[in-house]
Amino acid sequence: MANEDRLKATLIGMSAVLMWATLGLFGAGSGQVPPFLLNTLCFGFSGAIALVWLVVTGRTRLLRQPIGVWAFGTFGLFGFHFFYFTAIRNAPPVEANLINYTWPLLIVLFSALLPGEHLRLHHVIGAVLGLAGAVLLITGGEGVQFSGGSMLGYGAAVASCLFWSSYSVLSRRLGSVPTEAVAGFCLMTALLSGLCHLALEETVWPAVPLEWASVVALAAFPVGLAFFTWDIGVKRGDIQVLGAAAYSAPLLSTLLLIAFDFGALTLSVGIACVAITLGAVIAAKDMIFRSASKGGPATPSDGS
């Protein structure tokens, strides 16, 4: 893989992190729509738009993939969301989110199992700093107490982080599967989410135009385009850098909520900002500093 292509794919993958940062803002604007219905609307819209694009461009043949690929993609997207929603329903949200947000660190660690990738100390340090920053953001600098009566929720949170980290890392092994196939995964995720909604939730539709606009924004970016750009990043980019950089999503999300008066800037947010930014820079030091010193894109060595 050319160095330029690797750098470009990494930057494309990072755009997914930026889009995921808008989840909190658009989610807050979507009103009281229950999570599985929101999932159905968002994945249904994004998958349908992608399908129309494939039809218009004559690329629907790219959806013809082996059943194993369909199962992998569908259960990767749907499984993560199913277990995450199960976690926050059956455990205190703070603790559930803390467990779930180990997935970027797991991506960095699991990447060592990929052919041609070698995990280095600075990757781990960067990811751990990012995790520390995420802990500060989620807890607000206060302690947490895991309850023995919430084991189902905690177990689901563990499953959610394992699903997404495994999906992200194993996607690298399916590098020959075109990113366009994600359109099919989105549509199948919408179908399964709809079935879960009918079985588990009371239907509450967006009540005003602003809430519908928020749903459309979710579908267009963090629950739509982001999964396509993430697929490009984890398949062709620097997966360790992407894993560490993923911790910027909760930070940017918090800053957006503060900017729109949904939260307040505190000391813990400031410290988290420093920790996550420093962690991302440390994890990406090869890509950043080698590129700067040579006046061109970084040359990957030993999987860095």
Short mmCIF file of C-alpha atoms in Angstrom, two decimals:
data_model
loop_
_atom_site.label_atom_id
_atom_site.label_comp_id
_atom_site.label_asym_id
_atom_site.label_seq_id
_atom_site.Cartn_x
_atom_site.Cartn_y
_atom_site.Cartn_z
CA MET A 1 0.00 0.00 0.00
CA ALA A 2 1.39 3.39 -0.97
CA ASN A 3 2.25 5.71 1.89
CA GLU A 4 -0.02 8.40 0.47
CA ASP A 5 -2.95 5.99 0.33
CA ARG A 6 -2.42 4.90 3.94
CA LEU A 7 -2.33 8.49 5.16
CA LYS A 8 -5.38 9.43 3.10
CA ALA A 9 -7.36 6.42 4.39
CA THR A 10 -6.42 7.31 7.99
CA LEU A 11 -7.68 10.86 7.55
CA ILE A 12 -10.89 9.59 5.96
CA GLY A 13 -11.36 7.25 8.93
CA MET A 14 -10.85 10.15 11.32
CA SER A 15 -13.76 11.96 9.66
CA ALA A 16 -15.98 9.24 11.17
CA VAL A 17 -14.76 10.23 14.64
CA LEU A 18 -15.66 13.85 13.91
CA MET A 19 -19.14 12.82 12.79
CA TRP A 20 -19.64 10.61 15.88
CA ALA A 21 -18.90 13.70 17.95
CA THR A 22 -22.28 15.09 16.82
CA LEU A 23 -24.21 12.13 18.24
CA GLY A 24 -24.88 13.83 21.57
CA LEU A 25 -26.03 17.11 20.02
CA PHE A 26 -28.32 15.60 17.36
CA GLY A 27 -29.47 12.92 19.78
CA ALA A 28 -30.54 15.60 22.26
CA GLY A 29 -32.40 17.35 19.47
CA SER A 30 -34.31 14.22 18.42
CA GLY A 31 -36.67 14.44 21.40
CA GLN A 32 -38.15 11.38 23.09
CA VAL A 33 -37.79 8.92 20.20
CA PRO A 34 -36.84 5.55 21.78
CA PRO A 35 -33.41 4.19 20.82
CA PHE A 36 -34.37 1.21 18.65
CA LEU A 37 -36.89 3.31 16.70
CA LEU A 38 -34.23 6.01 16.28
CA ASN A 39 -31.84 3.32 15.05
CA THR A 40 -34.48 2.10 12.58
CA LEU A 41 -35.09 5.59 11.20
CA CYS A 42 -31.41 6.50 10.94
CA PHE A 43 -30.05 3.29 9.45
CA GLY A 44 -33.10 2.98 7.21
CA PHE A 45 -32.60 6.48 5.82
CA SER A 46 -28.82 6.21 5.39
CA GLY A 47 -29.05 2.72 3.89
CA ALA A 48 -31.79 3.77 1.47
CA ILE A 49 -29.85 6.83 0.29
CA ALA A 50 -26.75 4.70 -0.23
CA LEU A 51 -28.80 2.11 -2.15
CA VAL A 52 -30.24 4.81 -4.43
CA TRP A 53 -26.69 6.04 -5.08
CA LEU A 54 -25.59 2.51 -5.98
CA VAL A 55 -28.51 2.14 -8.37
CA VAL A 56 -27.86 5.51 -10.04
CA THR A 57 -24.14 4.77 -10.47
CA GLY A 58 -24.72 1.18 -11.59
CA ARG A 59 -22.85 -0.37 -8.67
CA THR A 60 -25.53 -2.57 -7.12
CA ARG A 61 -23.40 -5.60 -8.07
CA LEU A 62 -21.12 -4.64 -5.17
CA LEU A 63 -23.86 -5.79 -2.80
CA ARG A 64 -23.43 -9.35 -4.02
CA GLN A 65 -21.29 -10.66 -1.20
CA PRO A 66 -21.01 -14.09 0.47
CA ILE A 67 -23.47 -14.78 3.29
CA GLY A 68 -20.58 -14.71 5.76
CA VAL A 69 -19.77 -11.12 4.80
CA TRP A 70 -23.42 -10.10 5.18
CA ALA A 71 -23.59 -11.76 8.59
CA PHE A 72 -20.33 -10.13 9.71
CA GLY A 73 -21.35 -6.63 8.67
CA THR A 74 -24.93 -6.84 9.92
CA PHE A 75 -24.11 -8.31 13.30
CA GLY A 76 -21.20 -5.90 13.69
CA LEU A 77 -23.41 -2.83 13.31
CA PHE A 78 -26.56 -4.21 14.87
CA GLY A 79 -24.83 -6.19 17.61
CA PHE A 80 -22.97 -3.16 18.92
CA HIS A 81 -26.12 -1.04 19.10
CA PHE A 82 -28.27 -3.85 20.52
CA PHE A 83 -25.90 -4.56 23.40
CA TYR A 84 -25.22 -0.87 24.03
CA PHE A 85 -28.94 -0.10 24.36
CA THR A 86 -29.36 -3.19 26.55
CA ALA A 87 -26.50 -1.96 28.75
CA ILE A 88 -27.87 1.52 29.37
CA ARG A 89 -31.33 0.06 30.10
CA ASN A 90 -30.02 -2.42 32.68
CA ALA A 91 -27.10 -0.61 34.34
CA PRO A 92 -26.35 2.93 35.51
CA PRO A 93 -25.54 4.90 32.31
CA VAL A 94 -22.23 6.26 33.63
CA GLU A 95 -20.83 2.81 34.43
CA ALA A 96 -22.25 1.31 31.22
CA ASN A 97 -20.63 4.05 29.12
CA LEU A 98 -17.31 3.62 30.91
CA ILE A 99 -17.23 -0.08 30.05
CA ASN A 100 -18.41 0.53 26.49
CA TYR A 101 -15.77 3.16 25.86
CA THR A 102 -12.96 0.66 26.19
CA TRP A 103 -13.54 -0.21 22.51
CA PRO A 104 -10.93 2.26 21.15
CA LEU A 105 -8.31 0.76 23.48
CA LEU A 106 -9.34 -2.75 22.44
CA ILE A 107 -8.94 -1.78 18.77
CA VAL A 108 -5.37 -0.73 19.48
CA LEU A 109 -4.62 -3.95 21.38
CA PHE A 110 -6.42 -6.29 18.95
CA SER A 111 -4.62 -4.72 15.99
CA ALA A 112 -1.48 -6.57 17.08
CA LEU A 113 -3.16 -9.75 15.81
CA LEU A 114 -3.42 -8.42 12.25
CA PRO A 115 -0.91 -9.47 9.58
CA GLY A 116 1.75 -6.83 9.06
CA GLU A 117 0.79 -4.81 12.16
CA HIS A 118 3.05 -4.47 15.19
CA LEU A 119 1.77 -2.89 18.38
CA ARG A 120 4.20 -0.43 19.92
CA LEU A 121 4.38 1.08 23.39
CA HIS A 122 3.43 4.58 22.24
CA HIS A 123 0.21 3.20 20.70
CA VAL A 124 -0.80 1.73 24.06
CA ILE A 125 0.23 4.86 25.99
CA GLY A 126 -1.80 7.03 23.64
CA ALA A 127 -4.88 4.82 23.92
CA VAL A 128 -4.64 4.63 27.72
CA LEU A 129 -4.38 8.42 27.97
CA GLY A 130 -7.46 8.66 25.76
CA LEU A 131 -9.31 6.23 28.00
CA ALA A 132 -8.34 8.27 31.07
CA GLY A 133 -9.72 11.38 29.41
CA ALA A 134 -12.95 9.59 28.50
CA VAL A 135 -13.34 8.43 32.12
CA LEU A 136 -13.03 12.04 33.30
CA LEU A 137 -15.63 13.19 30.78
CA ILE A 138 -18.15 10.47 31.60
CA THR A 139 -17.80 10.64 35.37
CA GLY A 140 -17.27 14.39 35.66
CA GLY A 141 -14.28 13.66 37.86
CA GLU A 142 -16.41 11.89 40.45
CA GLY A 143 -16.10 8.30 41.58
CA VAL A 144 -18.18 5.43 40.26
CA GLN A 145 -19.64 2.46 42.05
CA PHE A 146 -20.46 -0.72 40.20
CA SER A 147 -23.62 -2.34 41.46
CA GLY A 148 -23.93 -6.09 41.89
CA GLY A 149 -27.55 -5.89 40.77
CA SER A 150 -26.65 -4.59 37.31
CA MET A 151 -24.64 -7.53 36.01
CA LEU A 152 -26.86 -7.94 32.94
CA GLY A 153 -26.20 -4.35 31.96
CA TYR A 154 -22.48 -4.60 32.62
CA GLY A 155 -22.28 -7.82 30.62
CA ALA A 156 -24.09 -6.15 27.73
CA ALA A 157 -21.66 -3.20 27.90
CA VAL A 158 -18.73 -5.62 27.66
CA ALA A 159 -20.41 -7.29 24.69
CA SER A 160 -20.98 -3.94 22.97
CA CYS A 161 -17.33 -2.90 23.20
CA LEU A 162 -16.18 -6.36 22.06
CA PHE A 163 -18.58 -6.28 19.10
CA TRP A 164 -17.39 -2.91 17.82
CA SER A 165 -13.67 -3.41 18.44
CA SER A 166 -13.80 -6.86 16.83
CA TYR A 167 -15.84 -5.57 13.88
CA SER A 168 -13.37 -2.73 13.32
CA VAL A 169 -10.25 -4.91 13.51
CA LEU A 170 -11.64 -7.88 11.56
CA SER A 171 -12.81 -5.53 8.79
CA ARG A 172 -9.11 -5.29 7.95
CA ARG A 173 -9.18 -9.00 7.08
CA LEU A 174 -12.02 -8.30 4.65
CA GLY A 175 -10.17 -5.62 2.75
CA SER A 176 -11.40 -7.00 -0.58
CA VAL A 177 -15.03 -6.31 0.39
CA PRO A 178 -15.98 -2.92 -1.10
CA THR A 179 -17.09 -0.17 1.25
CA GLU A 180 -20.30 0.10 -0.79
CA ALA A 181 -21.45 -3.14 0.87
CA VAL A 182 -21.96 -1.15 4.09
CA ALA A 183 -25.22 0.10 2.50
CA GLY A 184 -26.61 -3.42 2.81
CA PHE A 185 -25.39 -3.73 6.40
CA CYS A 186 -27.22 -0.49 7.26
CA LEU A 187 -30.49 -1.71 5.75
CA MET A 188 -30.29 -5.03 7.60
CA THR A 189 -29.49 -3.20 10.84
CA ALA A 190 -32.56 -1.01 10.29
CA LEU A 191 -34.72 -4.11 9.82
CA LEU A 192 -33.46 -5.83 12.97
CA SER A 193 -33.73 -2.59 14.97
CA GLY A 194 -37.33 -2.23 13.80
CA LEU A 195 -38.16 -5.72 15.06
CA CYS A 196 -36.56 -4.89 18.42
CA HIS A 197 -38.59 -1.67 18.58
CA LEU A 198 -41.85 -3.51 17.99
CA ALA A 199 -40.99 -6.06 20.66
CA LEU A 200 -39.46 -3.82 23.32
CA GLU A 201 -40.51 -0.19 22.96
CA GLU A 202 -43.48 2.12 22.83
CA THR A 203 -43.59 4.13 19.62
CA VAL A 204 -42.86 7.83 20.02
CA TRP A 205 -42.31 9.77 16.79
CA PRO A 206 -40.41 13.06 16.51
CA ALA A 207 -42.89 15.73 17.57
CA VAL A 208 -41.72 18.90 15.81
CA PRO A 209 -39.74 19.78 12.65
CA LEU A 210 -36.55 20.39 14.67
CA GLU A 211 -36.69 16.83 16.02
CA TRP A 212 -37.19 15.42 12.50
CA ALA A 213 -34.27 17.57 11.31
CA SER A 214 -32.11 16.13 14.09
CA VAL A 215 -33.07 12.58 13.05
CA VAL A 216 -32.14 13.36 9.43
CA ALA A 217 -28.83 14.87 10.57
CA LEU A 218 -28.09 11.74 12.63
CA ALA A 219 -28.88 9.54 9.63
CA ALA A 220 -26.78 11.62 7.27
CA PHE A 221 -23.62 11.78 9.35
CA PRO A 222 -22.95 9.91 12.66
CA VAL A 223 -25.39 7.06 11.89
CA GLY A 224 -24.77 7.10 8.16
CA LEU A 225 -21.73 8.40 6.31
CA ALA A 226 -19.50 7.78 9.36
CA PHE A 227 -19.77 4.00 8.97
CA PHE A 228 -18.62 4.22 5.35
CA THR A 229 -15.61 6.42 6.10
CA TRP A 230 -14.72 4.30 9.15
CA ASP A 231 -14.73 1.22 6.91
CA ILE A 232 -12.20 2.88 4.62
CA GLY A 233 -10.03 3.90 7.56
CA VAL A 234 -9.86 0.55 9.34
CA LYS A 235 -9.29 -1.35 6.09
CA ARG A 236 -6.58 0.81 4.56
CA GLY A 237 -5.36 3.30 7.17
CA ASP A 238 -3.34 3.25 10.39
CA ILE A 239 -5.69 1.35 12.68
CA GLN A 240 -3.73 2.05 15.88
CA VAL A 241 -3.91 5.79 15.27
CA LEU A 242 -7.63 5.53 14.53
CA GLY A 243 -8.22 3.62 17.75
CA ALA A 244 -6.49 6.24 19.89
CA ALA A 245 -8.07 9.13 17.96
CA ALA A 246 -11.54 7.67 18.58
CA TYR A 247 -11.38 9.00 22.14
CA SER A 248 -11.73 12.50 20.73
CA ALA A 249 -15.37 11.70 19.86
CA PRO A 250 -16.73 11.97 23.44
CA LEU A 251 -14.57 15.04 24.01
CA LEU A 252 -15.78 16.86 20.90
CA SER A 253 -19.33 15.76 21.65
CA THR A 254 -19.08 17.29 25.13
CA LEU A 255 -17.66 20.53 23.72
CA LEU A 256 -20.50 20.74 21.18
CA LEU A 257 -23.10 20.23 23.91
CA ILE A 258 -21.42 22.98 25.95
CA ALA A 259 -21.39 25.30 22.93
CA PHE A 260 -25.15 24.79 22.47
CA ASP A 261 -25.91 25.26 26.19
CA PHE A 262 -26.52 21.59 26.95
CA GLY A 263 -23.60 21.46 29.38
CA ALA A 264 -20.95 23.50 31.23
CA LEU A 265 -17.20 23.81 30.82
CA THR A 266 -15.53 22.38 33.94
CA LEU A 267 -12.03 21.59 35.14
CA SER A 268 -12.54 17.88 34.42
CA VAL A 269 -13.49 18.70 30.80
CA GLY A 270 -10.33 20.77 30.45
CA ILE A 271 -8.10 18.00 31.84
CA ALA A 272 -9.86 15.45 29.64
CA CYS A 273 -9.17 17.65 26.63
CA VAL A 274 -5.45 17.67 27.40
CA ALA A 275 -5.31 13.92 28.08
CA ILE A 276 -7.19 12.89 24.92
CA THR A 277 -5.31 15.31 22.66
CA LEU A 278 -1.94 14.27 24.09
CA GLY A 279 -2.88 10.60 23.77
CA ALA A 280 -3.84 11.00 20.12
CA VAL A 281 -0.59 12.84 19.35
CA ILE A 282 1.52 10.18 21.09
CA ALA A 283 -0.27 7.35 19.27
CA ALA A 284 0.17 9.12 15.93
CA LYS A 285 3.71 10.36 16.54
CA ASP A 286 5.20 8.30 13.70
CA MET A 287 2.64 9.59 11.22
CA ILE A 288 2.88 13.21 12.41
CA PHE A 289 6.57 13.77 13.05
CA ARG A 290 8.02 11.62 10.29
CA SER A 291 5.74 13.36 7.81
CA ALA A 292 6.86 16.76 9.08
CA SER A 293 10.56 15.91 9.04
CA LYS A 294 10.49 14.44 5.52
CA GLY A 295 8.05 16.93 4.07
CA GLY A 296 5.71 14.15 2.95
CA PRO A 297 3.48 11.41 4.19
CA ALA A 298 4.71 9.05 6.85
CA THR A 299 6.37 5.83 5.83
CA PRO A 300 4.90 2.95 7.84
CA SER A 301 7.54 0.70 9.36
CA ASP A 302 6.84 -2.32 11.46
CA GLY A 303 3.16 -1.59 11.21
CA SER A 304 3.46 1.84 12.86
#
